[in-house]
Short mmCIF file of C-alpha atoms in Angstrom, two decimals:
data_model
loop_
_atom_site.label_atom_id
_atom_site.label_comp_id
_atom_site.label_asym_id
_atom_site.label_seq_id
_atom_site.Cartn_x
_atom_site.Cartn_y
_atom_site.Cartn_z
CA MET A 48 -0.10 0.01 0.08
CA ILE A 49 2.86 2.60 0.70
CA VAL A 50 4.41 1.67 -2.43
CA GLN A 51 1.39 2.31 -4.22
CA LEU A 52 0.75 5.68 -2.25
CA ARG A 53 4.35 6.83 -3.07
CA GLU A 54 3.60 6.11 -6.78
CA ARG A 55 0.23 8.19 -6.82
CA LEU A 56 1.96 11.11 -4.89
CA ALA A 57 4.86 11.24 -7.66
CA ALA A 58 2.04 11.79 -10.15
CA SER A 59 0.18 14.07 -7.82
CA PRO A 60 2.58 15.70 -5.35
CA GLU A 61 0.11 18.58 -4.48
CA ARG A 62 -2.10 15.95 -2.59
CA THR A 63 -1.89 16.89 0.97
CA ASP A 64 -4.53 14.13 1.73
CA GLY A 65 -1.95 11.70 0.36
CA TRP A 66 1.00 12.82 2.12
CA LEU A 67 -0.87 12.79 5.55
CA MET A 68 -1.98 9.18 4.59
CA LEU A 69 1.51 8.24 3.70
CA GLY A 70 2.89 9.69 6.87
CA ARG A 71 0.63 8.01 8.99
CA SER A 72 1.10 4.98 7.35
CA LEU A 73 4.96 5.32 7.64
CA LEU A 74 4.34 5.82 11.47
CA LEU A 75 2.27 2.91 11.72
CA THR A 76 5.08 0.88 10.26
CA ASP A 77 7.76 2.03 12.29
CA ARG A 78 9.32 4.10 9.99
CA PRO A 79 9.20 7.63 11.70
CA ALA A 80 12.15 9.45 9.87
CA GLU A 81 10.46 8.65 6.41
CA ALA A 82 7.04 9.97 8.16
CA VAL A 83 8.86 13.15 9.06
CA GLU A 84 9.53 13.74 5.26
CA ALA A 85 5.81 13.17 4.45
CA PHE A 86 4.43 15.29 6.98
CA ASP A 87 7.24 18.17 5.86
CA ARG A 88 5.43 18.12 2.43
CA VAL A 89 2.10 18.57 3.87
CA ILE A 90 3.41 21.70 6.01
CA ALA A 91 5.08 22.92 2.70
CA LEU A 92 1.91 22.50 0.87
CA GLN A 93 -0.57 23.74 3.87
CA PRO A 94 1.51 25.70 6.38
CA GLY A 95 -1.75 25.83 8.61
CA GLU A 96 -2.46 22.24 8.77
CA VAL A 97 -2.09 21.90 12.72
CA GLU A 98 -2.18 18.06 12.76
CA ALA A 99 0.97 17.83 10.35
CA TYR A 100 2.83 19.64 12.80
CA ALA A 101 1.64 17.38 15.72
CA LEU A 102 2.35 14.40 13.49
CA ARG A 103 5.68 15.66 12.69
CA ALA A 104 6.78 16.28 15.95
CA GLU A 105 5.64 12.84 17.34
CA ALA A 106 7.66 11.20 14.31
CA LEU A 107 10.74 13.48 15.17
CA THR A 108 10.52 12.14 18.91
CA LEU A 109 10.15 8.67 17.56
CA ALA A 110 12.98 8.75 15.36
CA ALA A 111 14.90 10.01 18.26
CA ASP A 112 14.06 7.06 20.18
CA GLY A 113 11.56 9.02 22.38
CA SER A 114 13.58 12.18 23.05
CA VAL A 115 11.41 15.10 22.54
CA THR A 116 14.10 17.06 20.29
CA GLU A 117 14.11 20.83 20.05
CA ALA A 118 12.64 20.55 16.63
CA ALA A 119 9.79 18.26 17.87
CA GLN A 120 9.14 21.06 20.73
CA ARG A 121 9.10 23.80 18.22
CA ASP A 122 6.45 22.00 16.16
CA PHE A 123 4.34 20.98 19.56
CA ARG A 124 4.44 24.66 20.49
CA ALA A 125 3.11 25.65 17.19
CA VAL A 126 0.38 23.21 17.76
CA LEU A 127 -0.36 24.85 21.00
CA GLU A 128 -0.46 28.36 19.71
CA ARG A 129 -3.31 27.13 17.27
CA ASP A 130 -4.97 24.70 19.33
CA PRO A 131 -3.92 25.19 23.25
CA GLN A 132 -5.83 22.17 24.47
CA HIS A 133 -4.36 19.75 21.95
CA PRO A 134 -3.63 16.57 24.16
CA GLY A 135 -0.72 15.36 22.15
CA ALA A 136 1.31 18.35 22.21
CA ARG A 137 0.55 19.00 25.77
CA TYR A 138 1.87 15.35 26.59
CA TYR A 139 4.78 15.47 24.65
CA LEU A 140 5.94 19.00 25.93
CA GLY A 141 5.31 17.67 29.43
CA LEU A 142 7.90 14.73 28.36
CA ALA A 143 10.38 17.21 27.13
CA ARG A 144 10.11 18.87 30.61
CA LEU A 145 10.89 15.56 32.24
CA GLN A 146 13.50 14.64 29.80
CA GLN A 147 15.20 18.06 30.86
CA GLY A 148 14.95 17.27 34.60
CA ASP A 149 12.03 19.34 35.23
CA THR A 150 9.86 16.60 37.23
CA ARG A 151 7.73 19.16 38.77
CA GLY A 152 6.85 21.05 35.49
CA ALA A 153 6.19 17.53 33.72
CA TYR A 154 3.87 16.61 36.61
CA ASP A 155 2.07 19.95 36.67
CA ASP A 156 1.67 19.89 32.52
CA TRP A 157 0.03 16.39 32.99
CA TYR A 158 -1.90 16.81 35.90
CA ALA A 159 -3.49 20.06 33.91
CA LEU A 160 -3.75 17.52 31.06
CA ALA A 161 -5.63 15.16 33.00
CA ALA A 162 -8.08 17.95 34.54
CA ASP A 163 -9.00 19.36 31.23
CA SER A 164 -9.61 15.92 29.61
CA PRO A 165 -12.77 14.14 29.67
CA ALA A 166 -13.07 11.03 32.08
CA ASP A 167 -13.54 8.70 29.03
CA ALA A 168 -10.61 10.03 27.24
CA PRO A 169 -8.21 7.27 26.03
CA TRP A 170 -5.16 8.80 27.33
#
């Protein structure tokens, strides 16, 4: 499926929906570095696509073996500028704080996320 999608995108490189699907597929098949490239294309075509920033940041984090890199943090902050309640961005920025040794800050971030979340939220 990924090969076929790449072929279709070669013929129609302006399809942001195709690049999003490719990026998500690559994430699901444990190929985060390749997914970053797909999300880069989405952002180049549609700079306001918030979910592409969130997905690229997650892919950057996964490609760095779980380390929330500076580039990933920039993307997650960009997501929060547009959607202050985005749960993924809030979670990962808390994780970045934990990785930087700010345990209390991470706790505060995650506590606020839990408090703002519906009781049946999957996270």
